PDB file of N, CA, C and O in Angstrom:
ATOM      1  N   MET A   2      28.244 -75.200 -70.053  1.00 93.00           N
ATOM      2  CA  MET A   2      28.149 -75.410 -69.242  1.00 93.00           C
ATOM      3  C   MET A   2      26.761 -76.177 -68.207  1.00 93.00           C
ATOM      4  O   MET A   2      25.624 -76.789 -69.092  1.00 93.00           O
ATOM      5  N   LYS A   3      27.193 -76.581 -67.208  1.00 98.00           N
ATOM      6  CA  LYS A   3      25.775 -77.969 -66.609  1.00 98.00           C
ATOM      7  C   LYS A   3      26.288 -77.866 -64.877  1.00 98.00           C
ATOM      8  O   LYS A   3      26.859 -76.659 -64.409  1.00 98.00           O
ATOM      9  N   ILE A   4      24.875 -78.325 -64.641  1.00 97.00           N
ATOM     10  CA  ILE A   4      24.811 -78.378 -63.338  1.00 97.00           C
ATOM     11  C   ILE A   4      25.657 -79.268 -62.133  1.00 97.00           C
ATOM     12  O   ILE A   4      25.391 -80.484 -63.162  1.00 97.00           O
ATOM     13  N   VAL A   5      26.603 -79.170 -61.518  1.00 96.00           N
ATOM     14  CA  VAL A   5      27.475 -79.442 -60.321  1.00 96.00           C
ATOM     15  C   VAL A   5      26.517 -80.350 -59.262  1.00 96.00           C
ATOM     16  O   VAL A   5      25.796 -80.969 -58.986  1.00 96.00           O
ATOM     17  N   ARG A   6      25.456 -79.320 -59.155  1.00 93.00           N
ATOM     18  CA  ARG A   6      24.902 -80.257 -57.722  1.00 93.00           C
ATOM     19  C   ARG A   6      23.999 -79.023 -56.684  1.00 93.00           C
ATOM     20  O   ARG A   6      23.944 -77.721 -57.611  1.00 93.00           O
ATOM     21  N   ARG A   7      23.033 -79.033 -56.724  1.00 92.00           N
ATOM     22  CA  ARG A   7      21.723 -78.668 -56.441  1.00 92.00           C
ATOM     23  C   ARG A   7      22.243 -78.047 -54.484  1.00 92.00           C
ATOM     24  O   ARG A   7      23.463 -78.272 -54.646  1.00 92.00           O
ATOM     25  N   ILE A   8      21.827 -76.986 -54.246  1.00 90.00           N
ATOM     26  CA  ILE A   8      22.507 -75.835 -53.143  1.00 90.00           C
ATOM     27  C   ILE A   8      21.024 -75.668 -52.381  1.00 90.00           C
ATOM     28  O   ILE A   8      19.899 -75.678 -52.631  1.00 90.00           O
ATOM     29  N   GLY A   9      21.292 -77.470 -51.038  1.00 86.00           N
ATOM     30  CA  GLY A   9      20.049 -76.636 -50.475  1.00 86.00           C
ATOM     31  C   GLY A   9      19.836 -78.710 -50.275  1.00 86.00           C
ATOM     32  O   GLY A   9      20.304 -79.963 -50.964  1.00 86.00           O
ATOM     33  N   VAL A  10      18.158 -78.412 -49.457  1.00 81.00           N
ATOM     34  CA  VAL A  10      17.408 -80.109 -49.983  1.00 81.00           C
ATOM     35  C   VAL A  10      16.737 -80.000 -51.214  1.00 81.00           C
ATOM     36  O   VAL A  10      16.002 -78.689 -51.957  1.00 81.00           O
ATOM     37  N   PRO A  11      16.023 -81.296 -51.963  1.00 79.00           N
ATOM     38  CA  PRO A  11      15.118 -81.400 -52.868  1.00 79.00           C
ATOM     39  C   PRO A  11      13.991 -80.371 -52.417  1.00 79.00           C
ATOM     40  O   PRO A  11      13.611 -80.371 -51.368  1.00 79.00           O
ATOM     41  N   PRO A  12      13.568 -80.543 -53.327  1.00 77.00           N
ATOM     42  CA  PRO A  12      12.157 -79.947 -52.951  1.00 77.00           C
ATOM     43  C   PRO A  12      10.656 -80.909 -52.148  1.00 77.00           C
ATOM     44  O   PRO A  12      10.068 -80.196 -51.513  1.00 77.00           O
ATOM     45  N   SER A  13      10.963 -81.946 -52.733  1.00 76.00           N
ATOM     46  CA  SER A  13      10.007 -82.427 -51.192  1.00 76.00           C
ATOM     47  C   SER A  13      11.018 -82.890 -49.668  1.00 76.00           C
ATOM     48  O   SER A  13       9.771 -83.297 -48.905  1.00 76.00           O
ATOM     49  N   ALA A  14      11.578 -82.503 -49.960  1.00 74.00           N
ATOM     50  CA  ALA A  14      12.411 -82.515 -48.559  1.00 74.00           C
ATOM     51  C   ALA A  14      11.868 -81.380 -48.130  1.00 74.00           C
ATOM     52  O   ALA A  14      12.133 -80.542 -46.461  1.00 74.00           O
ATOM     53  N   ARG A  15      11.011 -80.302 -48.953  1.00 73.00           N
ATOM     54  CA  ARG A  15      10.672 -78.655 -48.407  1.00 73.00           C
ATOM     55  C   ARG A  15       9.755 -78.715 -48.289  1.00 73.00           C
ATOM     56  O   ARG A  15       8.353 -77.803 -48.298  1.00 73.00           O
ATOM     57  N   GLY A  16       8.708 -79.814 -48.436  1.00 73.00           N
ATOM     58  CA  GLY A  16       6.947 -80.301 -48.557  1.00 73.00           C
ATOM     59  C   GLY A  16       6.419 -80.080 -49.777  1.00 73.00           C
ATOM     60  O   GLY A  16       5.025 -80.115 -49.856  1.00 73.00           O
ATOM     61  N   SER A  17       6.989 -80.224 -50.828  1.00 70.00           N
ATOM     62  CA  SER A  17       6.299 -80.602 -52.132  1.00 70.00           C
ATOM     63  C   SER A  17       5.916 -81.728 -52.852  1.00 70.00           C
ATOM     64  O   SER A  17       6.136 -82.357 -52.230  1.00 70.00           O
ATOM     65  N   SER A  18       4.728 -81.439 -52.826  1.00 64.00           N
ATOM     66  CA  SER A  18       3.606 -82.776 -52.742  1.00 64.00           C
ATOM     67  C   SER A  18       4.116 -83.795 -54.527  1.00 64.00           C
ATOM     68  O   SER A  18       3.951 -84.640 -53.999  1.00 64.00           O
ATOM     69  N   SER A  19       4.162 -82.425 -55.433  1.00 67.00           N
ATOM     70  CA  SER A  19       5.141 -83.740 -56.503  1.00 67.00           C
ATOM     71  C   SER A  19       6.232 -83.811 -56.708  1.00 67.00           C
ATOM     72  O   SER A  19       7.187 -84.561 -57.411  1.00 67.00           O
ATOM     73  N   GLY A  20       7.367 -83.080 -55.641  1.00 59.00           N
ATOM     74  CA  GLY A  20       8.769 -82.702 -55.160  1.00 59.00           C
ATOM     75  C   GLY A  20       9.643 -83.152 -56.296  1.00 59.00           C
ATOM     76  O   GLY A  20      11.041 -82.946 -57.001  1.00 59.00           O
ATOM     77  N   SER A  21       8.348 -82.182 -57.025  1.00 61.00           N
ATOM     78  CA  SER A  21       9.622 -81.719 -58.681  1.00 61.00           C
ATOM     79  C   SER A  21       8.548 -80.009 -59.354  1.00 61.00           C
ATOM     80  O   SER A  21      10.178 -79.631 -59.791  1.00 61.00           O
ATOM     81  N   THR A  22       8.214 -79.284 -58.279  1.00 64.00           N
ATOM     82  CA  THR A  22       7.892 -78.285 -58.917  1.00 64.00           C
ATOM     83  C   THR A  22       7.961 -77.222 -58.362  1.00 64.00           C
ATOM     84  O   THR A  22       6.955 -76.526 -57.602  1.00 64.00           O
ATOM     85  N   CYS A  23       9.234 -76.943 -57.362  1.00 80.00           N
ATOM     86  CA  CYS A  23       9.671 -76.043 -56.676  1.00 80.00           C
ATOM     87  C   CYS A  23      10.855 -75.065 -56.382  1.00 80.00           C
ATOM     88  O   CYS A  23      11.297 -75.530 -57.567  1.00 80.00           O
ATOM     89  N   PRO A  24      10.355 -74.167 -56.532  1.00 86.00           N
ATOM     90  CA  PRO A  24      11.844 -73.078 -56.479  1.00 86.00           C
ATOM     91  C   PRO A  24      13.379 -73.687 -55.497  1.00 86.00           C
ATOM     92  O   PRO A  24      12.979 -75.096 -55.441  1.00 86.00           O
ATOM     93  N   ASP A  25      14.247 -73.845 -57.020  1.00 88.00           N
ATOM     94  CA  ASP A  25      15.496 -74.996 -55.965  1.00 88.00           C
ATOM     95  C   ASP A  25      16.583 -73.798 -57.090  1.00 88.00           C
ATOM     96  O   ASP A  25      16.114 -72.825 -57.584  1.00 88.00           O
ATOM     97  N   VAL A  26      18.093 -74.288 -56.252  1.00 90.00           N
ATOM     98  CA  VAL A  26      19.117 -73.333 -56.277  1.00 90.00           C
ATOM     99  C   VAL A  26      20.731 -74.712 -56.667  1.00 90.00           C
ATOM    100  O   VAL A  26      20.128 -75.302 -55.992  1.00 90.00           O
ATOM    101  N   PHE A  27      20.825 -74.098 -58.077  1.00 94.00           N
ATOM    102  CA  PHE A  27      21.950 -75.160 -58.592  1.00 94.00           C
ATOM    103  C   PHE A  27      23.347 -74.141 -59.332  1.00 94.00           C
ATOM    104  O   PHE A  27      23.381 -73.539 -58.763  1.00 94.00           O
ATOM    105  N   GLU A  28      24.401 -75.203 -57.791  1.00 93.00           N
ATOM    106  CA  GLU A  28      25.439 -74.392 -58.827  1.00 93.00           C
ATOM    107  C   GLU A  28      25.905 -75.299 -59.452  1.00 93.00           C
ATOM    108  O   GLU A  28      26.224 -76.174 -60.332  1.00 93.00           O
ATOM    109  N   LEU A  29      26.528 -74.352 -60.933  1.00 95.00           N
ATOM    110  CA  LEU A  29      26.800 -74.530 -62.237  1.00 95.00           C
ATOM    111  C   LEU A  29      28.722 -74.814 -62.687  1.00 95.00           C
ATOM    112  O   LEU A  29      29.636 -74.577 -61.448  1.00 95.00           O
ATOM    113  N   SER A  30      28.606 -75.768 -63.509  1.00 97.00           N
ATOM    114  CA  SER A  30      30.658 -75.789 -64.125  1.00 97.00           C
ATOM    115  C   SER A  30      30.830 -74.684 -64.204  1.00 97.00           C
ATOM    116  O   SER A  30      32.304 -74.834 -63.358  1.00 97.00           O
ATOM    117  N   ASP A  31      30.523 -73.314 -64.724  1.00 95.00           N
ATOM    118  CA  ASP A  31      31.235 -72.382 -63.950  1.00 95.00           C
ATOM    119  C   ASP A  31      31.574 -71.264 -62.638  1.00 95.00           C
ATOM    120  O   ASP A  31      31.845 -70.285 -62.538  1.00 95.00           O
ATOM    121  N   GLY A  32      31.111 -72.161 -61.904  1.00 91.00           N
ATOM    122  CA  GLY A  32      31.186 -71.540 -60.385  1.00 91.00           C
ATOM    123  C   GLY A  32      29.673 -70.096 -60.219  1.00 91.00           C
ATOM    124  O   GLY A  32      29.549 -70.064 -58.957  1.00 91.00           O
ATOM    125  N   ASN A  33      29.052 -70.172 -61.131  1.00 93.00           N
ATOM    126  CA  ASN A  33      27.844 -69.323 -61.411  1.00 93.00           C
ATOM    127  C   ASN A  33      26.915 -70.745 -60.317  1.00 93.00           C
ATOM    128  O   ASN A  33      26.558 -71.649 -60.435  1.00 93.00           O
ATOM    129  N   PHE A  34      25.313 -69.544 -60.250  1.00 93.00           N
ATOM    130  CA  PHE A  34      24.240 -70.406 -59.740  1.00 93.00           C
ATOM    131  C   PHE A  34      23.293 -69.909 -59.758  1.00 93.00           C
ATOM    132  O   PHE A  34      22.841 -69.164 -61.477  1.00 93.00           O
ATOM    133  N   ALA A  35      21.983 -71.118 -60.878  1.00 94.00           N
ATOM    134  CA  ALA A  35      21.355 -71.316 -61.417  1.00 94.00           C
ATOM    135  C   ALA A  35      19.863 -71.251 -60.343  1.00 94.00           C
ATOM    136  O   ALA A  35      20.296 -72.287 -59.532  1.00 94.00           O
ATOM    137  N   VAL A  36      19.033 -70.872 -60.834  1.00 92.00           N
ATOM    138  CA  VAL A  36      17.792 -70.425 -59.935  1.00 92.00           C
ATOM    139  C   VAL A  36      16.688 -70.463 -60.545  1.00 92.00           C
ATOM    140  O   VAL A  36      16.419 -70.077 -61.387  1.00 92.00           O
ATOM    141  N   ILE A  37      16.145 -71.303 -59.967  1.00 91.00           N
ATOM    142  CA  ILE A  37      14.372 -71.774 -60.418  1.00 91.00           C
ATOM    143  C   ILE A  37      13.115 -70.507 -59.266  1.00 91.00           C
ATOM    144  O   ILE A  37      13.555 -71.268 -58.313  1.00 91.00           O
ATOM    145  N   GLY A  38      12.558 -70.206 -59.870  1.00 92.00           N
ATOM    146  CA  GLY A  38      11.601 -69.175 -59.179  1.00 92.00           C
ATOM    147  C   GLY A  38      10.396 -69.150 -60.166  1.00 92.00           C
ATOM    148  O   GLY A  38      10.531 -68.728 -60.536  1.00 92.00           O
ATOM    149  N   THR A  39       9.529 -68.052 -58.943  1.00 93.00           N
ATOM    150  CA  THR A  39       8.570 -67.798 -59.825  1.00 93.00           C
ATOM    151  C   THR A  39       8.668 -66.347 -60.369  1.00 93.00           C
ATOM    152  O   THR A  39       9.177 -65.686 -59.973  1.00 93.00           O
ATOM    153  N   GLU A  40       8.352 -66.022 -61.943  1.00 95.00           N
ATOM    154  CA  GLU A  40       9.201 -64.903 -62.506  1.00 95.00           C
ATOM    155  C   GLU A  40       8.101 -63.623 -61.745  1.00 95.00           C
ATOM    156  O   GLU A  40       6.795 -63.888 -61.676  1.00 95.00           O
ATOM    157  N   ALA A  41       8.653 -63.030 -61.270  1.00 96.00           N
ATOM    158  CA  ALA A  41       7.912 -61.718 -60.740  1.00 96.00           C
ATOM    159  C   ALA A  41       8.852 -59.414 -60.883  1.00 96.00           C
ATOM    160  O   ALA A  41       8.682 -58.904 -60.582  1.00 96.00           O
ATOM    161  N   THR A  42       9.406 -60.346 -62.779  1.00 97.00           N
ATOM    162  CA  THR A  42       9.966 -58.951 -62.913  1.00 97.00           C
ATOM    163  C   THR A  42       8.467 -57.762 -63.415  1.00 97.00           C
ATOM    164  O   THR A  42       9.487 -56.328 -62.965  1.00 97.00           O
ATOM    165  N   GLU A  43       7.572 -57.905 -63.764  1.00 96.00           N
ATOM    166  CA  GLU A  43       5.810 -57.368 -64.297  1.00 96.00           C
ATOM    167  C   GLU A  43       6.487 -56.752 -62.159  1.00 96.00           C
ATOM    168  O   GLU A  43       5.792 -55.065 -62.352  1.00 96.00           O
ATOM    169  N   ALA A  44       5.917 -57.599 -61.864  1.00 97.00           N
ATOM    170  CA  ALA A  44       5.400 -56.699 -60.676  1.00 97.00           C
ATOM    171  C   ALA A  44       6.569 -56.360 -59.527  1.00 97.00           C
ATOM    172  O   ALA A  44       5.836 -55.242 -58.735  1.00 97.00           O
ATOM    173  N   LEU A  45       8.442 -56.345 -59.861  1.00 97.00           N
ATOM    174  CA  LEU A  45       8.987 -55.900 -58.175  1.00 97.00           C
ATOM    175  C   LEU A  45       9.945 -54.989 -59.615  1.00 97.00           C
ATOM    176  O   LEU A  45      10.805 -54.086 -59.511  1.00 97.00           O
ATOM    177  N   ASP A  46      10.132 -54.712 -60.762  1.00 96.00           N
ATOM    178  CA  ASP A  46      10.725 -54.308 -61.751  1.00 96.00           C
ATOM    179  C   ASP A  46      10.451 -52.511 -60.939  1.00 96.00           C
ATOM    180  O   ASP A  46      12.033 -52.366 -60.755  1.00 96.00           O
ATOM    181  N   GLY A  47       9.570 -52.066 -60.299  1.00 95.00           N
ATOM    182  CA  GLY A  47       9.084 -50.830 -60.266  1.00 95.00           C
ATOM    183  C   GLY A  47       9.595 -50.731 -58.518  1.00 95.00           C
ATOM    184  O   GLY A  47       9.490 -49.246 -58.367  1.00 95.00           O
ATOM    185  N   GLU A  48      10.036 -52.247 -57.714  1.00 96.00           N
ATOM    186  CA  GLU A  48      10.227 -52.035 -56.505  1.00 96.00           C
ATOM    187  C   GLU A  48      11.792 -52.114 -56.217  1.00 96.00           C
ATOM    188  O   GLU A  48      12.453 -51.346 -55.877  1.00 96.00           O
ATOM    189  N   LEU A  49      12.647 -52.095 -57.461  1.00 96.00           N
ATOM    190  CA  LEU A  49      14.112 -51.918 -56.932  1.00 96.00           C
ATOM    191  C   LEU A  49      14.669 -50.866 -56.525  1.00 96.00           C
ATOM    192  O   LEU A  49      13.714 -49.568 -57.215  1.00 96.00           O
ATOM    193  N   PRO A  50      15.262 -50.478 -55.930  1.00 96.00           N
ATOM    194  CA  PRO A  50      16.173 -49.048 -54.729  1.00 96.00           C
ATOM    195  C   PRO A  50      16.460 -48.926 -56.271  1.00 96.00           C
ATOM    196  O   PRO A  50      17.239 -49.603 -57.324  1.00 96.00           O
ATOM    197  N   ALA A  51      16.891 -47.206 -55.987  1.00 96.00           N
ATOM    198  CA  ALA A  51      17.823 -46.364 -57.297  1.00 96.00           C
ATOM    199  C   ALA A  51      18.408 -47.259 -57.536  1.00 96.00           C
ATOM    200  O   ALA A  51      19.639 -47.037 -58.674  1.00 96.00           O
ATOM    201  N   ASP A  52      19.525 -47.933 -56.792  1.00 97.00           N
ATOM    202  CA  ASP A  52      21.229 -48.555 -57.175  1.00 97.00           C
ATOM    203  C   ASP A  52      21.092 -49.516 -57.454  1.00 97.00           C
ATOM    204  O   ASP A  52      21.936 -50.499 -57.930  1.00 97.00           O
ATOM    205  N   ALA A  53      20.037 -50.161 -58.046  1.00 96.00           N
ATOM    206  CA  ALA A  53      19.768 -51.996 -58.607  1.00 96.00           C
ATOM    207  C   ALA A  53      19.614 -51.533 -60.086  1.00 96.00           C
ATOM    208  O   ALA A  53      18.954 -50.011 -60.251  1.00 96.00           O
ATOM    209  N   GLY A  54      19.702 -51.933 -60.862  1.00 93.00           N
ATOM    210  CA  GLY A  54      19.704 -52.299 -62.471  1.00 93.00           C
ATOM    211  C   GLY A  54      19.353 -53.747 -62.656  1.00 93.00           C
ATOM    212  O   GLY A  54      19.829 -54.813 -62.355  1.00 93.00           O
ATOM    213  N   ARG A  55      18.341 -54.141 -63.973  1.00 95.00           N
ATOM    214  CA  ARG A  55      18.339 -55.236 -64.859  1.00 95.00           C
ATOM    215  C   ARG A  55      18.205 -54.756 -65.785  1.00 95.00           C
ATOM    216  O   ARG A  55      18.061 -54.065 -66.945  1.00 95.00           O
ATOM    217  N   ALA A  56      18.938 -55.473 -66.782  1.00 96.00           N
ATOM    218  CA  ALA A  56      18.902 -55.856 -67.784  1.00 96.00           C
ATOM    219  C   ALA A  56      18.058 -56.465 -68.811  1.00 96.00           C
ATOM    220  O   ALA A  56      17.243 -57.404 -68.024  1.00 96.00           O
ATOM    221  N   ASP A  57      17.520 -56.390 -70.055  1.00 96.00           N
ATOM    222  CA  ASP A  57      16.142 -56.737 -70.877  1.00 96.00           C
ATOM    223  C   ASP A  57      16.467 -57.870 -70.745  1.00 96.00           C
ATOM    224  O   ASP A  57      15.479 -58.816 -70.712  1.00 96.00           O
ATOM    225  N   TYR A  58      17.611 -58.807 -70.564  1.00 97.00           N
ATOM    226  CA  TYR A  58      18.038 -60.342 -70.506  1.00 97.00           C
ATOM    227  C   TYR A  58      17.488 -60.978 -69.330  1.00 97.00           C
ATOM    228  O   TYR A  58      17.762 -62.188 -69.162  1.00 97.00           O
ATOM    229  N   GLU A  59      17.794 -60.299 -67.881  1.00 96.00           N
ATOM    230  CA  GLU A  59      17.615 -60.757 -66.849  1.00 96.00           C
ATOM    231  C   GLU A  59      15.802 -60.572 -66.668  1.00 96.00           C
ATOM    232  O   GLU A  59      14.879 -59.263 -67.082  1.00 96.00           O
ATOM    233  N   ARG A  60      15.773 -61.601 -65.684  1.00 96.00           N
ATOM    234  CA  ARG A  60      14.656 -61.203 -65.353  1.00 96.00           C
ATOM    235  C   ARG A  60      14.526 -61.111 -63.451  1.00 96.00           C
ATOM    236  O   ARG A  60      15.555 -62.288 -62.965  1.00 96.00           O
ATOM    237  N   ILE A  61      13.610 -61.123 -62.731  1.00 96.00           N
ATOM    238  CA  ILE A  61      13.224 -61.101 -61.812  1.00 96.00           C
ATOM    239  C   ILE A  61      12.706 -62.003 -60.853  1.00 96.00           C
ATOM    240  O   ILE A  61      11.484 -62.217 -61.918  1.00 96.00           O
ATOM    241  N   VAL A  62      13.544 -62.640 -60.066  1.00 95.00           N
ATOM    242  CA  VAL A  62      12.252 -63.855 -59.749  1.00 95.00           C
ATOM    243  C   VAL A  62      12.373 -64.320 -58.001  1.00 95.00           C
ATOM    244  O   VAL A  62      13.196 -63.934 -57.119  1.00 95.00           O
ATOM    245  N   ILE A  63      11.678 -64.923 -57.863  1.00 94.00           N
ATOM    246  CA  ILE A  63      11.002 -64.919 -56.399  1.00 94.00           C
ATOM    247  C   ILE A  63      11.093 -66.573 -55.809  1.00 94.00           C
ATOM    248  O   ILE A  63      10.282 -67.305 -56.976  1.00 94.00           O
ATOM    249  N   VAL A  64      12.118 -66.879 -54.649  1.00 90.00           N
ATOM    250  CA  VAL A  64      12.359 -67.767 -54.938  1.00 90.00           C
ATOM    251  C   VAL A  64      12.417 -67.983 -53.035  1.00 90.00           C
ATOM    252  O   VAL A  64      12.784 -66.839 -51.864  1.00 90.00           O
ATOM    253  N   SER A  65      11.869 -69.054 -52.150  1.00 87.00           N
ATOM    254  CA  SER A  65      10.979 -68.882 -51.216  1.00 87.00           C
ATOM    255  C   SER A  65      12.267 -68.864 -50.046  1.00 87.00           C
ATOM    256  O   SER A  65      13.107 -69.236 -50.168  1.00 87.00           O
ATOM    257  N   ARG A  66      11.718 -68.305 -48.844  1.00 90.00           N
ATOM    258  CA  ARG A  66      12.689 -68.104 -47.970  1.00 90.00           C
ATOM    259  C   ARG A  66      13.515 -69.848 -47.217  1.00 90.00           C
ATOM    260  O   ARG A  66      14.184 -69.211 -46.933  1.00 90.00           O
ATOM    261  N   GLU A  67      12.471 -70.560 -47.215  1.00 88.00           N
ATOM    262  CA  GLU A  67      12.783 -71.517 -47.056  1.00 88.00           C
ATOM    263  C   GLU A  67      13.442 -72.113 -47.426  1.00 88.00           C
ATOM    264  O   GLU A  67      15.201 -73.254 -47.500  1.00 88.00           O
ATOM    265  N   THR A  68      13.435 -71.825 -49.229  1.00 88.00           N
ATOM    266  CA  THR A  68      14.403 -72.927 -50.380  1.00 88.00           C
ATOM    267  C   THR A  68      16.325 -71.643 -50.105  1.00 88.00           C
ATOM    268  O   THR A  68      17.280 -73.014 -49.799  1.00 88.00           O
ATOM    269  N   LEU A  69      16.216 -70.702 -49.785  1.00 88.00           N
ATOM    270  CA  LEU A  69      16.823 -70.404 -49.425  1.00 88.00           C
ATOM    271  C   LEU A  69      17.862 -70.495 -48.153  1.00 88.00           C
ATOM    272  O   LEU A  69      18.827 -70.633 -48.227  1.00 88.00           O
ATOM    273  N   ILE A  70      16.878 -70.587 -46.903  1.00 90.00           N
ATOM    274  CA  ILE A  70      17.480 -70.753 -45.734  1.00 90.00           C
ATOM    275  C   ILE A  70      17.874 -72.249 -45.663  1.00 90.00           C
ATOM    276  O   ILE A  70      19.577 -72.618 -44.900  1.00 90.00           O
ATOM    277  N   ARG A  71      17.741 -73.301 -46.717  1.00 87.00           N
ATOM    278  CA  ARG A  71      17.416 -74.752 -46.497  1.00 87.00           C
ATOM    279  C   ARG A  71      18.868 -74.482 -47.480  1.00 87.00           C
ATOM    280  O   ARG A  71      20.534 -75.538 -46.792  1.00 87.00           O
ATOM    281  N   ALA A  72      19.428 -73.491 -48.447  1.00 89.00           N
ATOM    282  CA  ALA A  72      20.185 -73.954 -49.160  1.00 89.00           C
ATOM    283  C   ALA A  72      21.908 -73.482 -48.638  1.00 89.00           C
ATOM    284  O   ALA A  72      23.216 -73.323 -49.102  1.00 89.00           O
ATOM    285  N   LYS A  73      20.929 -72.270 -47.439  1.00 88.00           N
ATOM    286  CA  LYS A  73      22.306 -71.633 -46.960  1.00 88.00           C
ATOM    287  C   LYS A  73      23.944 -72.441 -46.526  1.00 88.00           C
ATOM    288  O   LYS A  73      25.135 -71.983 -46.833  1.00 88.00           O
ATOM    289  N   ALA A  74      23.763 -73.677 -46.205  1.00 87.00           N
ATOM    290  CA  ALA A  74      25.098 -74.256 -45.356  1.00 87.00           C
ATOM    291  C   ALA A  74      25.493 -74.998 -46.408  1.00 87.00           C
ATOM    292  O   ALA A  74      26.651 -75.330 -46.456  1.00 87.00           O
ATOM    293  N   ASP A  75      24.817 -74.926 -47.956  1.00 86.00           N
ATOM    294  CA  ASP A  75      26.401 -75.494 -49.488  1.00 86.00           C
ATOM    295  C   ASP A  75      25.796 -74.548 -50.048  1.00 86.00           C
ATOM    296  O   ASP A  75      26.902 -74.589 -51.008  1.00 86.00           O
ATOM    297  N   ILE A  76      26.188 -73.018 -49.251  1.00 84.00           N
ATOM    298  CA  ILE A  76      26.873 -72.278 -50.532  1.00 84.00           C
ATOM    299  C   ILE A  76      28.031 -71.661 -49.731  1.00 84.00           C
ATOM    300  O   ILE A  76      28.185 -71.955 -48.930  1.00 84.00           O
ATOM    301  N   PRO A  77      28.937 -72.486 -50.720  1.00 80.00           N
ATOM    302  CA  PRO A  77      30.249 -71.710 -50.825  1.00 80.00           C
ATOM    303  C   PRO A  77      30.508 -70.766 -49.558  1.00 80.00           C
ATOM    304  O   PRO A  77      30.326 -69.212 -50.345  1.00 80.00           O
ATOM    305  N   ASP A  78      31.805 -70.353 -49.256  1.00 82.00           N
ATOM    306  CA  ASP A  78      31.971 -69.110 -48.444  1.00 82.00           C
ATOM    307  C   ASP A  78      32.852 -68.320 -49.405  1.00 82.00           C
ATOM    308  O   ASP A  78      33.057 -66.888 -49.376  1.00 82.00           O
ATOM    309  N   ALA A  79      33.736 -68.793 -50.594  1.00 75.00           N
ATOM    310  CA  ALA A  79      34.077 -68.424 -51.385  1.00 75.00           C
ATOM    311  C   ALA A  79      34.331 -69.094 -52.906  1.00 75.00           C
ATOM    312  O   ALA A  79      33.802 -70.166 -53.078  1.00 75.00           O
TER     313      ALA A  79
END
């Protein structure tokens, strides 16, 4: 599995002072997506709705609204 492309704009275009340490979204060679975000599993696990679940190997991450909005145009429809 490899990163194929960034979805959205780079962190520097979203105001990151270092340009490299901000939330990000990537499309992978297998068609899945990888997300860099702030780990928030402990804080949000108890807030999940009754019909949502998380496996022991999964984590809840926070990605800024701007990151996802700027990525929207690059997310494929299918």
